[in-house]
Coordinates of N, CA and C in Angstrom, one line a residue:
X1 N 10.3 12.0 -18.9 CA 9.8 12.3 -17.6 C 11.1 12.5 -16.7
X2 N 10.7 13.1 -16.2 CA 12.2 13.9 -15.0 C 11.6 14.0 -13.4
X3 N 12.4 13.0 -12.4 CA 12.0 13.1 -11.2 C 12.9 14.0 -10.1
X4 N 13.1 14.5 -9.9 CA 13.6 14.7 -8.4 C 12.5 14.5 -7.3
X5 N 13.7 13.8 -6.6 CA 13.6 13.9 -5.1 C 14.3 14.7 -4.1
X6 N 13.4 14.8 -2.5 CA 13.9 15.7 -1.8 C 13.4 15.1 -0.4
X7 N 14.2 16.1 0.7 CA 13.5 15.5 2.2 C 14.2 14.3 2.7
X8 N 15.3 13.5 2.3 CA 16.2 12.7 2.8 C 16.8 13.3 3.5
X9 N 17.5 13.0 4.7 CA 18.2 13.1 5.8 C 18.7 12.6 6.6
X10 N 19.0 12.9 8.1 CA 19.5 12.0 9.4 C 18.6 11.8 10.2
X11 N 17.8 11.0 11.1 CA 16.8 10.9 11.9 C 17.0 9.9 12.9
X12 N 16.8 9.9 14.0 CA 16.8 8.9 14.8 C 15.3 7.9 15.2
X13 N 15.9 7.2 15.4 CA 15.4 6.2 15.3 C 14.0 5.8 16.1
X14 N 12.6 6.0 15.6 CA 11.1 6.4 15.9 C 10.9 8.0 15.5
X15 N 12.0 8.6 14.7 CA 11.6 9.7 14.2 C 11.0 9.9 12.8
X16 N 10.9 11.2 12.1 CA 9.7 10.9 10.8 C 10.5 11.6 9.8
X17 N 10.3 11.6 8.9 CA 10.7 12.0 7.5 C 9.5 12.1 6.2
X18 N 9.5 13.2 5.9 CA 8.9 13.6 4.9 C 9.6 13.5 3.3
X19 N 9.6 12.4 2.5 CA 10.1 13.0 0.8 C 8.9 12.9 0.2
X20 N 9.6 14.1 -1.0 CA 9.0 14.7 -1.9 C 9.6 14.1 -3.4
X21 N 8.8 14.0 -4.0 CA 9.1 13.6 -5.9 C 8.7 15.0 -6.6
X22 N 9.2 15.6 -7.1 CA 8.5 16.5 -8.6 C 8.6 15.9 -9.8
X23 N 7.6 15.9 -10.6 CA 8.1 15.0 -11.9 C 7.5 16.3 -12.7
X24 N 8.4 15.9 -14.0 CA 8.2 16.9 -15.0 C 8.0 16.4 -16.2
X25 N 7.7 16.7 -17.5 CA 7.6 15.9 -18.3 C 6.4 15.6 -19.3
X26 N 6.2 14.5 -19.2 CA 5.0 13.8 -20.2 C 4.2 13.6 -19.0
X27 N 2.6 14.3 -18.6 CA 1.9 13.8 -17.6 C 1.6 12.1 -17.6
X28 N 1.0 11.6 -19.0 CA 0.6 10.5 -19.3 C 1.9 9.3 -18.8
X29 N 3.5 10.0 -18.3 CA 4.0 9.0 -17.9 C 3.9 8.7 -16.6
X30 N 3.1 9.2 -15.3 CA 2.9 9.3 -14.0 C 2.1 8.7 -13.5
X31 N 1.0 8.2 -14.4 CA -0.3 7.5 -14.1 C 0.2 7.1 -12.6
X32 N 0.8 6.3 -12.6 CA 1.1 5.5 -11.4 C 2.8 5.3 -11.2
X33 N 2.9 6.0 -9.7 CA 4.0 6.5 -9.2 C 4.5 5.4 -8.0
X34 N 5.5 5.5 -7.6 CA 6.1 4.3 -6.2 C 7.6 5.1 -6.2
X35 N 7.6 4.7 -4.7 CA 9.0 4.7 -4.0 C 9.7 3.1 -3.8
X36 N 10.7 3.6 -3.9 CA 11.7 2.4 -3.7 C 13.1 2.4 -2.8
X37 N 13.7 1.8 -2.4 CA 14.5 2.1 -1.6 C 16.0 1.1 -1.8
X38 N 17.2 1.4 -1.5 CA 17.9 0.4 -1.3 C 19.0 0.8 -0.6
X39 N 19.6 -0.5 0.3 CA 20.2 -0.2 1.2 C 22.0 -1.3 1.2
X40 N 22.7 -0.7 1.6 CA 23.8 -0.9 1.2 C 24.0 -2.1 1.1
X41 N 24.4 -2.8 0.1 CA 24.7 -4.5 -0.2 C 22.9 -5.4 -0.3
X42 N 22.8 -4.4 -0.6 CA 21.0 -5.0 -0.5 C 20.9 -4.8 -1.9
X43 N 19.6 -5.5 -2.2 CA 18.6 -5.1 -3.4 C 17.7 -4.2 -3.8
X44 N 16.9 -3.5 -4.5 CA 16.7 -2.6 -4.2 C 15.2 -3.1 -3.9
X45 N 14.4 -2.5 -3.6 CA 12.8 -3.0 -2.9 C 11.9 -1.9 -3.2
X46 N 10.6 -2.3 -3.5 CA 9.5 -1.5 -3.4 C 9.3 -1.5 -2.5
X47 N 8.3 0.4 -1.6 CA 8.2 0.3 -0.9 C 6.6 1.1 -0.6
X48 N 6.4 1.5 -1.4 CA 5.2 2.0 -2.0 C 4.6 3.0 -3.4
X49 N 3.3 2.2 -3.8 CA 3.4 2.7 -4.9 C 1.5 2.8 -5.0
X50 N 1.4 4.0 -5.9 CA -0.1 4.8 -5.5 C -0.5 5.2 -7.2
X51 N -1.7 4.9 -7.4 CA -2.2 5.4 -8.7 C -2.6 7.0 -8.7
X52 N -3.0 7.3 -10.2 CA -3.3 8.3 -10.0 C -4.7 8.7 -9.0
X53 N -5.6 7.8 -9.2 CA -6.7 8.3 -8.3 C -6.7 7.7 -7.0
X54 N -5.8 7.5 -6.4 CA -5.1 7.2 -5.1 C -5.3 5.7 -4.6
X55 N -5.1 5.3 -5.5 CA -5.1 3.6 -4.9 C -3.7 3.6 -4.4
X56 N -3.7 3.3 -3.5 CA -1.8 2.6 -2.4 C -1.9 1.4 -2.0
X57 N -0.9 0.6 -2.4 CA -0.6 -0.4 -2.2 C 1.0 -0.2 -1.0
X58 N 1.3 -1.3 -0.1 CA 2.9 -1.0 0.6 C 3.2 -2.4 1.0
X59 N 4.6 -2.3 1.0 CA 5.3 -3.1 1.5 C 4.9 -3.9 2.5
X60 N 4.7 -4.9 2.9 CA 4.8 -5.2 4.5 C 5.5 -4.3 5.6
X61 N 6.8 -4.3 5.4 CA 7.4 -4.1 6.5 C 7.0 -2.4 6.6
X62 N 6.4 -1.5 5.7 CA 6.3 -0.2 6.3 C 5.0 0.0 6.6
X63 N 3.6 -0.7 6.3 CA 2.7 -0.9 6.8 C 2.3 -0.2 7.9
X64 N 1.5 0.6 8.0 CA 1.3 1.5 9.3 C 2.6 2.5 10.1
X65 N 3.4 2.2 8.9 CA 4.5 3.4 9.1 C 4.8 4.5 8.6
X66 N 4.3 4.0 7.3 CA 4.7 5.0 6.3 C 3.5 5.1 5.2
X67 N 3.0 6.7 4.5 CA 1.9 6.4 3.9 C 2.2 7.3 2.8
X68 N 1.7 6.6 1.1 CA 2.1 7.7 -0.2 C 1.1 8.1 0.0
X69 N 1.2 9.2 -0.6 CA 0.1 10.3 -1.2 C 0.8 10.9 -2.7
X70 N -0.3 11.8 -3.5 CA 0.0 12.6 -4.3 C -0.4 13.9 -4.3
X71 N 0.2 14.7 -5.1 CA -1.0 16.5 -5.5 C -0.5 16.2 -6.8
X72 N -1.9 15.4 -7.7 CA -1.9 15.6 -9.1 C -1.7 16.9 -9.6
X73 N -2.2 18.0 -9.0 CA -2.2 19.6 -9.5 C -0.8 19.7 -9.6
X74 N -0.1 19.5 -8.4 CA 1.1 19.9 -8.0 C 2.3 18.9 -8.8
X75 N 2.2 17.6 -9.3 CA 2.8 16.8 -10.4 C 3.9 16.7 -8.9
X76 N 3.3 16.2 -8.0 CA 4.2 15.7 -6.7 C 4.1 14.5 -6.1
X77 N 5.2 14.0 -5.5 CA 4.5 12.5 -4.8 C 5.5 12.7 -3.5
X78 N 4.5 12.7 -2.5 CA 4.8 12.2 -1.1 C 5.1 10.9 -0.5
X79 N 5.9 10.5 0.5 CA 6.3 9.5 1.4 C 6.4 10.2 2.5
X80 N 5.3 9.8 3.6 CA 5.5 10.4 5.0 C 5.7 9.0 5.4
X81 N 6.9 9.1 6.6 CA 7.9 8.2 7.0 C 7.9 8.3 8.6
X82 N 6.8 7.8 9.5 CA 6.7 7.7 10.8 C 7.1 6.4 11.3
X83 N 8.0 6.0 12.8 CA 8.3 5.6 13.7 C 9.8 4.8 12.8
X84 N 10.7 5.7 12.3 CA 11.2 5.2 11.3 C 12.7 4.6 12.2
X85 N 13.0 3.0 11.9 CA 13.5 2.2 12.5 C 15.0 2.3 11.5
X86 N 15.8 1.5 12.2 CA 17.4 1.3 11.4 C 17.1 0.5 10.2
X87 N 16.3 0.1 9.5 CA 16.1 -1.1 8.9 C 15.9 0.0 7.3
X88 N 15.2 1.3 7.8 CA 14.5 1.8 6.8 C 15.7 3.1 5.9
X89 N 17.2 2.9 7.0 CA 18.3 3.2 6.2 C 18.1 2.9 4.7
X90 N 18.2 3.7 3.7 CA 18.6 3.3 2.6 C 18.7 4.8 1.5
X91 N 18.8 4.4 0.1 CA 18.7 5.6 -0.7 C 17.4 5.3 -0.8
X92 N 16.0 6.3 -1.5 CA 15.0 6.0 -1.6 C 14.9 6.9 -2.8
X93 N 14.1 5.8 -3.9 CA 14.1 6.2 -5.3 C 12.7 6.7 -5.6
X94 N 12.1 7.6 -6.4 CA 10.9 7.6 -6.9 C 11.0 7.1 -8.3
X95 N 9.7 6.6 -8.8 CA 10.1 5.8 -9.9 C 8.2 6.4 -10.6
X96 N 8.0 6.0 -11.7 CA 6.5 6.3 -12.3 C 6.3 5.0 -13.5
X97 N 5.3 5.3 -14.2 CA 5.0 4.5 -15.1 C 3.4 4.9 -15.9
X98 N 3.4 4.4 -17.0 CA 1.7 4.8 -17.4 C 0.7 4.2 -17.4
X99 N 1.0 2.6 -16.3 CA -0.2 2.3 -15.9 C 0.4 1.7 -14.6
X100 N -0.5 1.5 -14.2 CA 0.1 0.4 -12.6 C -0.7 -1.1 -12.7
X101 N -0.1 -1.7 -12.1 CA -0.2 -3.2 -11.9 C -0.7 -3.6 -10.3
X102 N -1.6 -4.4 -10.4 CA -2.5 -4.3 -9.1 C -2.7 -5.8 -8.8
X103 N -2.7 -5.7 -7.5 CA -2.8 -6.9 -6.5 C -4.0 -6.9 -5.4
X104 N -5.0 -7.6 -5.7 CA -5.9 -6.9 -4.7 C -6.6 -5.4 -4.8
X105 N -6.5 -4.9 -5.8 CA -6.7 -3.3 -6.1 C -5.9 -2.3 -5.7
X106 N -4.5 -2.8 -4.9 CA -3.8 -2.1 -4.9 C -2.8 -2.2 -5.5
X107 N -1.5 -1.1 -6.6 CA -0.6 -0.9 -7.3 C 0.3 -1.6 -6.3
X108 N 1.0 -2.5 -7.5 CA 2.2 -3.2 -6.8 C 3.6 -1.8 -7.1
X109 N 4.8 -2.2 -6.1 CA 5.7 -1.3 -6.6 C 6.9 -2.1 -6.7
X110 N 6.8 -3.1 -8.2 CA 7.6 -4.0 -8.6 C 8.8 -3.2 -9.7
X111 N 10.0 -3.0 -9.7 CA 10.6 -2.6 -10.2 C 10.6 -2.2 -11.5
X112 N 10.2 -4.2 -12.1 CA 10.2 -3.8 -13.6 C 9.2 -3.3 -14.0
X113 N 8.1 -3.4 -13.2 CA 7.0 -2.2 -14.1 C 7.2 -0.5 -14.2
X114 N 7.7 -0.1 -13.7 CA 8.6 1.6 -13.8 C 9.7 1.8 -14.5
X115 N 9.4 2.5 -15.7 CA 10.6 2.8 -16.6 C 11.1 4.5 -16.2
X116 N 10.4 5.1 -15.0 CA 11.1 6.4 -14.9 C 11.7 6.6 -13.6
X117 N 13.0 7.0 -13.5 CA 13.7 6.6 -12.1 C 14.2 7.9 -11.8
X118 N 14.0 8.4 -10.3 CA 14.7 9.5 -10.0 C 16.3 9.2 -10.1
X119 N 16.9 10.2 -9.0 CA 18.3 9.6 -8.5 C 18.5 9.4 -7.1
X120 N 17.4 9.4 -6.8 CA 17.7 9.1 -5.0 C 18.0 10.4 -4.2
X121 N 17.4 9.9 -3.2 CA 17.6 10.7 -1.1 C 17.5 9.5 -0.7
X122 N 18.6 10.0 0.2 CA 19.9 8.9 1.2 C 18.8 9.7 3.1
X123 N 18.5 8.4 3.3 CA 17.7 8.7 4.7 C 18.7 7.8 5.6
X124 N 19.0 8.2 6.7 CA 19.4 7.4 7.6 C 18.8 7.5 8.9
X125 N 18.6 6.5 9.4 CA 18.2 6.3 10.9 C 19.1 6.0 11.9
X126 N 19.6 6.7 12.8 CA 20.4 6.3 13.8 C 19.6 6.2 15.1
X127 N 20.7 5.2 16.2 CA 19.9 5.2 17.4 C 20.2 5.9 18.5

Protein backbone atom coordinates (compact mmCIF):
# COMPACT_ATOMS: atom_id res chain seq x y z
CA UNK A 1 0.00 0.00 0.00
CA UNK A 2 1.29 3.44 -0.96
CA UNK A 3 0.06 6.71 0.75
CA UNK A 4 0.65 10.18 -0.12
CA UNK A 5 -0.32 13.00 1.46
CA UNK A 6 -1.21 16.61 0.51
CA UNK A 7 -2.73 20.06 1.72
CA UNK A 8 -0.10 20.84 4.47
CA UNK A 9 0.92 24.41 4.78
CA UNK A 10 1.18 27.89 6.73
CA UNK A 11 -2.02 29.05 8.48
CA UNK A 12 -2.73 31.24 11.17
CA UNK A 13 -3.94 30.70 13.87
CA UNK A 14 -8.23 29.92 13.98
CA UNK A 15 -7.51 29.31 10.36
CA UNK A 16 -8.44 25.81 8.34
CA UNK A 17 -6.60 23.31 6.46
CA UNK A 18 -7.73 20.71 4.36
CA UNK A 19 -5.32 17.20 3.85
CA UNK A 20 -5.67 14.76 1.60
CA UNK A 21 -4.26 10.80 1.65
CA UNK A 22 -4.39 8.83 -1.79
CA UNK A 23 -3.60 5.35 -1.13
CA UNK A 24 -2.76 2.94 -3.69
CA UNK A 25 -2.21 -0.56 -3.62
CA UNK A 26 -3.91 -3.63 -1.96
CA UNK A 27 -7.65 -2.16 -1.22
CA UNK A 28 -8.05 -4.91 1.54
CA UNK A 29 -5.12 -2.93 3.29
CA UNK A 30 -7.31 0.43 3.99
CA UNK A 31 -10.15 -1.06 5.78
CA UNK A 32 -9.42 1.40 8.37
CA UNK A 33 -7.46 4.59 7.87
CA UNK A 34 -6.10 7.47 10.66
CA UNK A 35 -4.10 10.53 10.80
CA UNK A 36 -1.37 11.17 13.05
CA UNK A 37 0.63 13.91 13.80
CA UNK A 38 4.00 14.86 15.43
CA UNK A 39 5.47 17.69 16.56
CA UNK A 40 8.93 18.75 17.08
CA UNK A 41 10.61 16.87 20.26
CA UNK A 42 7.24 15.34 20.77
CA UNK A 43 5.79 11.84 20.20
CA UNK A 44 4.02 11.08 17.58
CA UNK A 45 -0.05 10.98 18.45
CA UNK A 46 -3.21 9.84 16.95
CA UNK A 47 -5.39 12.15 15.82
CA UNK A 48 -8.03 10.62 13.98
CA UNK A 49 -8.90 7.54 12.63
CA UNK A 50 -12.25 6.36 10.52
CA UNK A 51 -13.36 2.82 9.21
CA UNK A 52 -14.31 1.98 6.12
CA UNK A 53 -18.07 2.46 6.55
CA UNK A 54 -17.43 5.65 8.45
CA UNK A 55 -17.14 5.04 11.91
CA UNK A 56 -14.59 8.19 13.47
CA UNK A 57 -13.24 8.00 16.37
CA UNK A 58 -10.71 11.56 17.54
CA UNK A 59 -8.45 12.70 19.81
CA UNK A 60 -9.63 14.82 22.53
CA UNK A 61 -7.84 17.71 21.87
CA UNK A 62 -9.27 18.03 18.07
CA UNK A 63 -12.74 17.25 18.98
CA UNK A 64 -15.00 19.65 17.37
CA UNK A 65 -12.17 20.93 15.32
CA UNK A 66 -11.23 18.71 13.12
CA UNK A 67 -13.33 16.03 11.24
CA UNK A 68 -12.08 12.57 8.94
CA UNK A 69 -13.90 11.54 6.27
CA UNK A 70 -13.31 9.20 3.23
CA UNK A 71 -14.34 8.66 -0.75
CA UNK A 72 -13.97 4.89 -0.77
CA UNK A 73 -14.53 5.29 -4.72
CA UNK A 74 -11.88 7.82 -4.76
CA UNK A 75 -9.25 5.45 -2.37
CA UNK A 76 -8.89 9.07 -0.40
CA UNK A 77 -8.92 10.10 3.11
CA UNK A 78 -9.69 13.60 4.27
CA UNK A 79 -8.76 15.79 7.51
CA UNK A 80 -10.66 19.02 7.52
CA UNK A 81 -8.73 21.08 10.14
CA UNK A 82 -10.99 24.14 11.55
CA UNK A 83 -10.12 26.82 14.24
CA UNK A 84 -6.61 25.49 13.98
CA UNK A 85 -4.52 26.55 17.09
CA UNK A 86 -0.34 26.58 17.60
CA UNK A 87 -0.64 23.35 19.38
CA UNK A 88 -1.77 21.56 16.08
CA UNK A 89 1.82 22.48 14.45
CA UNK A 90 3.17 19.28 13.54
CA UNK A 91 4.06 16.81 10.46
CA UNK A 92 0.74 14.89 9.90
CA UNK A 93 1.01 11.23 8.90
CA UNK A 94 -1.70 9.11 7.21
CA UNK A 95 -1.38 5.73 8.22
CA UNK A 96 -4.15 2.42 7.25
CA UNK A 97 -4.51 -1.04 8.32
CA UNK A 98 -7.02 -4.04 7.57
CA UNK A 99 -9.05 -3.82 10.36
CA UNK A 100 -9.54 -1.13 13.05
CA UNK A 101 -9.65 -1.46 16.72
CA UNK A 102 -12.60 0.20 18.50
CA UNK A 103 -13.40 1.92 21.66
CA UNK A 104 -16.81 2.56 22.22
CA UNK A 105 -17.58 1.81 18.37
CA UNK A 106 -15.29 4.12 17.46
CA UNK A 107 -11.70 3.21 15.61
CA UNK A 108 -8.89 4.02 17.92
CA UNK A 109 -5.87 5.71 15.98
CA UNK A 110 -3.19 3.89 18.11
CA UNK A 111 -0.03 3.70 16.29
CA UNK A 112 0.77 0.13 16.62
CA UNK A 113 -2.32 -0.94 15.00
CA UNK A 114 -1.25 0.68 11.38
CA UNK A 115 1.38 -1.04 9.46
CA UNK A 116 0.96 1.54 6.40
CA UNK A 117 2.63 5.02 6.83
CA UNK A 118 2.65 7.93 4.47
CA UNK A 119 5.62 10.44 4.65
CA UNK A 120 4.04 13.30 6.09
CA UNK A 121 2.63 17.27 5.45
CA UNK A 122 4.26 19.71 7.71
CA UNK A 123 1.15 22.19 8.80
CA UNK A 124 2.05 25.15 10.72
CA UNK A 125 0.01 27.49 12.63
CA UNK A 126 1.30 30.87 13.32
CA UNK A 127 -0.16 33.84 15.30
Amino acid sequence: VQLVESGGGSVQSGGSLRLSCVASGDATSTYCMAWFRQAPGKEREGVAAISKDGRAGYTNTVKGRFTISRDNAKNTLFLQMNSLELDDTATYYCASAQVCHYRNDAPRASESYFPYWGHGTQVTVSS
